[in-house]
Amino acid sequence: DPVEGLLYATTGDSYSDPAAATSDAIVAFHLANGEQAWSRQMTAGDAYNIACASPTSGSTSNCPEANGPDFDFGSSPVLVQLANGKRALIAAQKSGVVYAVDPDRQGAIIWQRRVGEGGRQGGVEWGVAVDERNVYVALSDVRVVRPASESTAGAQKSIFGPSLLLDPSAGGGMFALALDTGAVVWHTPHPGCGDAPGCSPAQSAAVTAIPGVAFSGGLDGHLRAYDAASGRIIWDVDTKGTYETVNGLTALGGSLDGPGPVVVGGMLYVNSGYAFTGGAPGNVLLAFSVDGK
């Protein structure tokens, strides 16, 4: 923020007890010397790490006593100009709540809007996008049905050991919220997974916006383009499957998670494949032309 000479960051949960006062917070630092200018904490007492979720007997000894909800802010805040001339920082949390805070009043909350139930893989995972009117938010709210054997249809390997089966009815959807008020401009539910075993409608990947269009990728491997004005899905491509690549190797597409697509020079680029807790693995970078090919 060159106007105020500040740098803004968001934080995740603490990994050990006691939880820091700056965990799950929006924090401002002075550019001149790096000192903290202010912080606004949204969830207090959130100490948690992956050991808390380990299904292996005896491996939870490193879990903090707080065993918090793991409500990270998983992406950077966005500094915006509002229609009334004031400014706001937009930040979305794994609690399922999107916030607008005032960077000129030490992070005072302007509005907040709940879009999902939230959870340790729920809420808003990797980031929102904005234009001059709206903030575009993809909802994760992924839910694991149960650990399953590798032979179970739809089950995917996980970092915890056993394969996991995701709930095909939990999570997903895109929202457009008004920048000034947080009011829901539109909400487009996920189209659904049909009868695909282990498919999750969760939309965890970061959102990308260009004029008139917002893009959202899902754990089902689909990349969808939404009309920014109405929320109508105007393009949908399934990135799962095998590809013969330009460097002569066979690659695999899977779940879309983590970073969102990059749009530049009339092309859209997206990584497909993300195995963590029930997502489908893969290792391919795909490039699409403006007409969706």
Short mmCIF file of C-alpha atoms in Angstrom, two decimals:
data_model
loop_
_atom_site.label_atom_id
_atom_site.label_comp_id
_atom_site.label_asym_id
_atom_site.label_seq_id
_atom_site.Cartn_x
_atom_site.Cartn_y
_atom_site.Cartn_z
CA ASP A 1 0.00 0.00 0.00
CA PRO A 2 2.11 2.94 -1.24
CA VAL A 3 -0.51 5.44 0.02
CA GLU A 4 0.01 4.47 3.66
CA GLY A 5 3.44 2.86 3.31
CA LEU A 6 2.16 -0.50 4.53
CA LEU A 7 2.38 -4.15 3.55
CA TYR A 8 -0.60 -6.40 4.30
CA ALA A 9 -0.49 -10.12 4.99
CA THR A 10 -2.87 -12.79 6.24
CA THR A 11 -1.89 -15.58 8.61
CA GLY A 12 -2.85 -19.17 9.32
CA ASP A 13 -3.30 -20.95 12.62
CA SER A 14 -0.58 -21.53 15.20
CA TYR A 15 1.10 -24.94 15.09
CA SER A 16 1.66 -25.17 18.85
CA ASP A 17 0.18 -23.93 22.14
CA PRO A 18 -0.50 -21.20 22.99
CA ALA A 19 -1.99 -19.75 19.81
CA ALA A 20 -0.45 -16.42 18.85
CA ALA A 21 -2.50 -13.23 18.99
CA THR A 22 -1.65 -12.74 15.31
CA SER A 23 -2.83 -16.16 14.11
CA ASP A 24 -5.87 -16.29 11.76
CA ALA A 25 -5.46 -12.56 11.27
CA ILE A 26 -4.92 -9.73 8.83
CA VAL A 27 -1.67 -7.96 9.70
CA ALA A 28 -0.18 -4.66 8.51
CA PHE A 29 3.57 -3.92 8.50
CA HIS A 30 5.40 -0.65 7.93
CA LEU A 31 7.30 -0.80 4.64
CA ALA A 32 10.04 1.46 6.02
CA ASN A 33 11.17 -0.81 8.84
CA GLY A 34 9.05 -3.99 8.83
CA GLU A 35 7.48 -3.25 12.21
CA GLN A 36 3.90 -4.28 12.80
CA ALA A 37 1.43 -1.43 12.40
CA TRP A 38 -1.74 -3.27 13.41
CA SER A 39 -3.45 -6.66 13.29
CA ARG A 40 -7.05 -7.82 13.22
CA GLN A 41 -7.57 -11.37 14.47
CA MET A 42 -10.68 -13.21 13.26
CA THR A 43 -10.33 -16.51 15.18
CA ALA A 44 -8.60 -16.67 18.57
CA GLY A 45 -7.07 -19.75 20.19
CA ASP A 46 -6.58 -21.68 16.95
CA ALA A 47 -3.59 -23.98 17.51
CA TYR A 48 -3.57 -27.00 15.17
CA ASN A 49 -1.29 -29.08 12.98
CA ILE A 50 -1.56 -32.15 10.76
CA ALA A 51 -0.73 -34.47 13.66
CA CYS A 52 -4.22 -33.73 15.02
CA ALA A 53 -5.76 -35.40 11.97
CA SER A 54 -3.47 -38.42 11.73
CA PRO A 55 -5.41 -41.71 11.83
CA THR A 56 -2.33 -43.68 12.90
CA SER A 57 -2.41 -44.77 16.52
CA GLY A 58 -0.01 -42.81 18.72
CA SER A 59 0.95 -40.29 16.03
CA THR A 60 -1.14 -37.45 17.47
CA SER A 61 1.31 -36.65 20.28
CA ASN A 62 2.41 -33.46 18.52
CA CYS A 63 -1.18 -32.16 18.30
CA PRO A 64 -1.65 -28.98 20.39
CA GLU A 65 -4.02 -29.26 23.33
CA ALA A 66 -6.18 -26.55 21.76
CA ASN A 67 -6.79 -28.78 18.72
CA GLY A 68 -8.29 -25.75 17.02
CA PRO A 69 -10.55 -25.48 13.97
CA ASP A 70 -7.61 -24.81 11.58
CA PHE A 71 -9.22 -21.65 10.20
CA ASP A 72 -6.29 -20.36 8.13
CA PHE A 73 -6.42 -17.45 5.79
CA GLY A 74 -4.99 -19.43 2.86
CA SER A 75 -4.39 -16.51 0.48
CA SER A 76 -3.33 -12.89 0.38
CA PRO A 77 -5.79 -10.07 1.07
CA VAL A 78 -6.87 -7.84 -1.81
CA LEU A 79 -6.68 -4.04 -1.51
CA VAL A 80 -9.62 -2.41 -3.31
CA GLN A 81 -11.22 0.98 -3.86
CA LEU A 82 -14.90 1.17 -2.96
CA ALA A 83 -17.58 3.18 -4.79
CA ASN A 84 -17.80 5.63 -1.86
CA GLY A 85 -14.12 6.52 -2.26
CA LYS A 86 -13.00 4.56 0.78
CA ARG A 87 -10.70 1.55 0.63
CA ALA A 88 -11.01 -2.01 1.85
CA LEU A 89 -8.99 -5.16 2.30
CA ILE A 90 -10.86 -8.27 1.17
CA ALA A 91 -9.85 -11.57 2.80
CA ALA A 92 -11.50 -15.01 2.85
CA GLN A 93 -11.03 -17.62 5.56
CA LYS A 94 -11.37 -21.39 5.89
CA SER A 95 -14.09 -20.63 8.43
CA GLY A 96 -16.34 -19.97 5.43
CA VAL A 97 -16.46 -16.22 6.05
CA VAL A 98 -15.35 -13.46 3.67
CA TYR A 99 -14.32 -10.17 5.27
CA ALA A 100 -13.86 -6.58 4.18
CA VAL A 101 -11.81 -4.55 6.64
CA ASP A 102 -10.78 -0.90 6.64
CA PRO A 103 -7.00 -0.52 6.14
CA ASP A 104 -7.27 3.12 7.25
CA ARG A 105 -8.91 2.24 10.60
CA GLN A 106 -6.58 -0.54 11.78
CA GLY A 107 -8.58 -3.29 10.13
CA ALA A 108 -12.01 -2.38 11.48
CA ILE A 109 -14.57 -4.73 9.94
CA ILE A 110 -16.67 -3.10 7.19
CA TRP A 111 -18.70 -6.22 6.39
CA GLN A 112 -18.52 -9.97 6.70
CA ARG A 113 -20.37 -12.64 4.76
CA ARG A 114 -20.63 -16.36 5.47
CA VAL A 115 -20.64 -18.44 2.28
CA GLY A 116 -20.09 -21.93 3.72
CA GLU A 117 -19.86 -24.11 6.79
CA GLY A 118 -16.07 -23.94 6.95
CA GLY A 119 -13.70 -26.54 8.34
CA ARG A 120 -10.17 -27.87 8.19
CA GLN A 121 -10.44 -28.21 4.42
CA GLY A 122 -13.58 -26.18 4.13
CA GLY A 123 -14.62 -22.61 3.64
CA VAL A 124 -12.49 -20.63 1.23
CA GLU A 125 -9.14 -22.32 0.67
CA TRP A 126 -6.81 -20.61 -1.79
CA GLY A 127 -8.12 -17.21 -2.72
CA VAL A 128 -10.65 -14.87 -4.26
CA ALA A 129 -10.61 -12.50 -7.22
CA VAL A 130 -12.13 -9.04 -7.59
CA ASP A 131 -13.17 -6.58 -10.27
CA GLU A 132 -14.55 -3.05 -9.92
CA ARG A 133 -17.88 -4.29 -8.53
CA ASN A 134 -17.64 -7.77 -7.04
CA VAL A 135 -15.48 -10.25 -5.20
CA TYR A 136 -15.67 -13.77 -6.66
CA VAL A 137 -15.47 -16.60 -4.14
CA ALA A 138 -15.24 -20.37 -4.67
CA LEU A 139 -16.38 -22.62 -1.83
CA SER A 140 -14.54 -25.76 -0.76
CA ASP A 141 -16.36 -27.34 2.21
CA VAL A 142 -14.96 -30.71 1.12
CA ARG A 143 -15.89 -33.58 3.40
CA VAL A 144 -14.26 -36.98 3.74
CA VAL A 145 -16.76 -39.85 3.93
CA ARG A 146 -14.32 -42.39 5.36
CA PRO A 147 -10.94 -44.04 4.92
CA ALA A 148 -11.18 -46.75 2.28
CA SER A 149 -9.09 -49.46 0.68
CA GLU A 150 -7.27 -48.61 -2.54
CA SER A 151 -9.60 -50.95 -4.41
CA THR A 152 -12.67 -48.90 -3.43
CA ALA A 153 -14.11 -47.10 -6.44
CA GLY A 154 -13.28 -43.40 -6.28
CA ALA A 155 -10.91 -43.64 -3.31
CA GLN A 156 -7.63 -41.72 -3.60
CA LYS A 157 -4.35 -42.07 -1.73
CA SER A 158 -3.66 -39.46 0.94
CA ILE A 159 -0.69 -38.18 2.91
CA PHE A 160 -2.16 -39.80 6.02
CA GLY A 161 -1.68 -43.38 4.83
CA PRO A 162 -5.07 -44.89 4.02
CA SER A 163 -6.93 -43.89 0.90
CA LEU A 164 -9.87 -41.52 1.38
CA LEU A 165 -13.31 -41.35 -0.14
CA LEU A 166 -14.83 -37.88 -0.53
CA ASP A 167 -18.50 -37.00 -0.11
CA PRO A 168 -20.08 -36.40 -3.56
CA SER A 169 -22.80 -34.22 -2.04
CA ALA A 170 -20.75 -31.83 0.12
CA GLY A 171 -19.33 -28.46 -0.83
CA GLY A 172 -18.78 -26.43 -3.93
CA GLY A 173 -20.34 -23.43 -5.59
CA MET A 174 -19.36 -19.96 -6.72
CA PHE A 175 -20.42 -16.63 -5.21
CA ALA A 176 -20.24 -13.03 -6.34
CA LEU A 177 -20.37 -10.58 -3.43
CA ALA A 178 -20.79 -6.83 -3.78
CA LEU A 179 -17.53 -5.11 -2.88
CA ASP A 180 -19.27 -2.29 -0.99
CA THR A 181 -21.65 -4.32 1.17
CA GLY A 182 -20.83 -8.03 0.91
CA ALA A 183 -24.35 -8.72 -0.35
CA VAL A 184 -24.70 -11.86 -2.47
CA VAL A 185 -25.02 -10.71 -6.10
CA TRP A 186 -25.33 -14.29 -7.34
CA HIS A 187 -24.65 -17.82 -6.23
CA THR A 188 -24.12 -20.70 -8.65
CA PRO A 189 -24.14 -24.16 -7.06
CA HIS A 190 -21.78 -26.83 -8.33
CA PRO A 191 -23.46 -28.80 -11.16
CA GLY A 192 -22.96 -32.01 -9.18
CA CYS A 193 -20.92 -35.16 -9.60
CA GLY A 194 -23.68 -37.47 -10.75
CA ASP A 195 -22.91 -41.06 -9.89
CA ALA A 196 -19.11 -40.71 -10.07
CA PRO A 197 -17.74 -42.54 -6.99
CA GLY A 198 -15.56 -40.45 -4.71
CA CYS A 199 -16.09 -37.30 -6.77
CA SER A 200 -16.23 -34.11 -4.71
CA PRO A 201 -17.98 -30.91 -5.81
CA ALA A 202 -15.61 -28.87 -3.63
CA GLN A 203 -14.11 -25.86 -5.41
CA SER A 204 -10.89 -25.29 -3.51
CA ALA A 205 -8.60 -23.72 -6.11
CA ALA A 206 -7.97 -20.00 -6.25
CA VAL A 207 -10.34 -17.98 -8.43
CA THR A 208 -9.07 -16.04 -11.46
CA ALA A 209 -11.01 -13.14 -12.98
CA ILE A 210 -10.73 -11.29 -16.27
CA PRO A 211 -13.19 -8.65 -17.55
CA GLY A 212 -16.60 -10.30 -17.67
CA VAL A 213 -15.51 -13.80 -16.58
CA ALA A 214 -14.46 -15.60 -13.39
CA PHE A 215 -12.74 -19.02 -13.53
CA SER A 216 -12.97 -21.70 -10.84
CA GLY A 217 -11.42 -25.17 -10.72
CA GLY A 218 -12.73 -28.07 -8.65
CA LEU A 219 -11.62 -31.31 -7.08
CA ASP A 220 -13.74 -33.02 -9.74
CA GLY A 221 -11.11 -31.91 -12.28
CA HIS A 222 -13.42 -29.46 -14.04
CA LEU A 223 -12.44 -25.90 -14.87
CA ARG A 224 -15.47 -23.66 -15.27
CA ALA A 225 -15.92 -20.11 -16.52
CA TYR A 226 -18.71 -18.04 -14.99
CA ASP A 227 -20.37 -14.98 -16.48
CA ALA A 228 -19.41 -12.21 -14.06
CA ALA A 229 -22.79 -10.50 -14.32
CA SER A 230 -25.11 -13.47 -13.90
CA GLY A 231 -23.08 -16.41 -12.60
CA ARG A 232 -24.09 -18.54 -15.56
CA ILE A 233 -21.54 -21.23 -16.44
CA ILE A 234 -20.40 -20.35 -19.95
CA TRP A 235 -17.56 -22.86 -20.33
CA ASP A 236 -16.80 -26.18 -18.66
CA VAL A 237 -13.88 -28.47 -19.42
CA ASP A 238 -12.98 -31.74 -17.70
CA THR A 239 -9.19 -31.81 -17.30
CA LYS A 240 -8.99 -35.39 -15.98
CA GLY A 241 -7.51 -38.11 -18.15
CA THR A 242 -4.30 -38.77 -20.05
CA TYR A 243 -2.49 -36.41 -22.41
CA GLU A 244 0.31 -36.79 -24.92
CA THR A 245 2.37 -33.72 -24.11
CA VAL A 246 4.49 -31.40 -26.24
CA ASN A 247 7.63 -32.76 -24.54
CA GLY A 248 6.79 -36.31 -25.61
CA LEU A 249 5.65 -37.73 -22.28
CA THR A 250 2.29 -39.10 -21.21
CA ALA A 251 0.78 -36.94 -18.47
CA LEU A 252 -2.27 -37.27 -16.25
CA GLY A 253 -4.90 -34.70 -15.32
CA GLY A 254 -6.72 -34.87 -12.00
CA SER A 255 -8.13 -32.53 -9.37
CA LEU A 256 -7.76 -28.75 -9.61
CA ASP A 257 -6.61 -27.24 -6.34
CA GLY A 258 -4.12 -24.71 -5.03
CA PRO A 259 -3.25 -21.99 -7.56
CA GLY A 260 -5.87 -20.79 -10.02
CA PRO A 261 -5.46 -20.54 -13.78
CA VAL A 262 -3.28 -17.88 -15.38
CA VAL A 263 -4.69 -15.84 -18.27
CA VAL A 264 -2.21 -13.97 -20.46
CA GLY A 265 -1.68 -13.26 -24.14
CA GLY A 266 -5.03 -14.68 -25.21
CA MET A 267 -4.30 -18.03 -23.53
CA LEU A 268 -5.37 -19.72 -20.30
CA TYR A 269 -2.92 -21.98 -18.46
CA VAL A 270 -3.88 -24.36 -15.64
CA ASN A 271 -2.20 -27.15 -13.67
CA SER A 272 -4.26 -30.34 -13.33
CA GLY A 273 -3.57 -32.89 -10.61
CA TYR A 274 -3.56 -32.42 -6.85
CA ALA A 275 -3.32 -35.31 -4.40
CA PHE A 276 -3.52 -34.36 -0.75
CA THR A 277 -6.57 -35.69 1.12
CA GLY A 278 -8.75 -37.47 -1.38
CA GLY A 279 -7.97 -35.38 -4.48
CA ALA A 280 -7.04 -37.04 -7.76
CA PRO A 281 -3.31 -36.92 -8.62
CA GLY A 282 -1.88 -35.61 -11.86
CA ASN A 283 1.09 -33.87 -13.42
CA VAL A 284 0.04 -31.85 -16.45
CA LEU A 285 0.09 -28.18 -17.47
CA LEU A 286 -2.69 -27.41 -19.95
CA ALA A 287 -3.00 -24.42 -22.30
CA PHE A 288 -6.36 -23.35 -23.71
CA SER A 289 -7.09 -20.84 -26.45
CA VAL A 290 -9.67 -18.07 -26.19
CA ASP A 291 -12.32 -20.24 -27.84
CA GLY A 292 -11.82 -22.97 -25.23
CA LYS A 293 -9.76 -25.47 -27.25
#
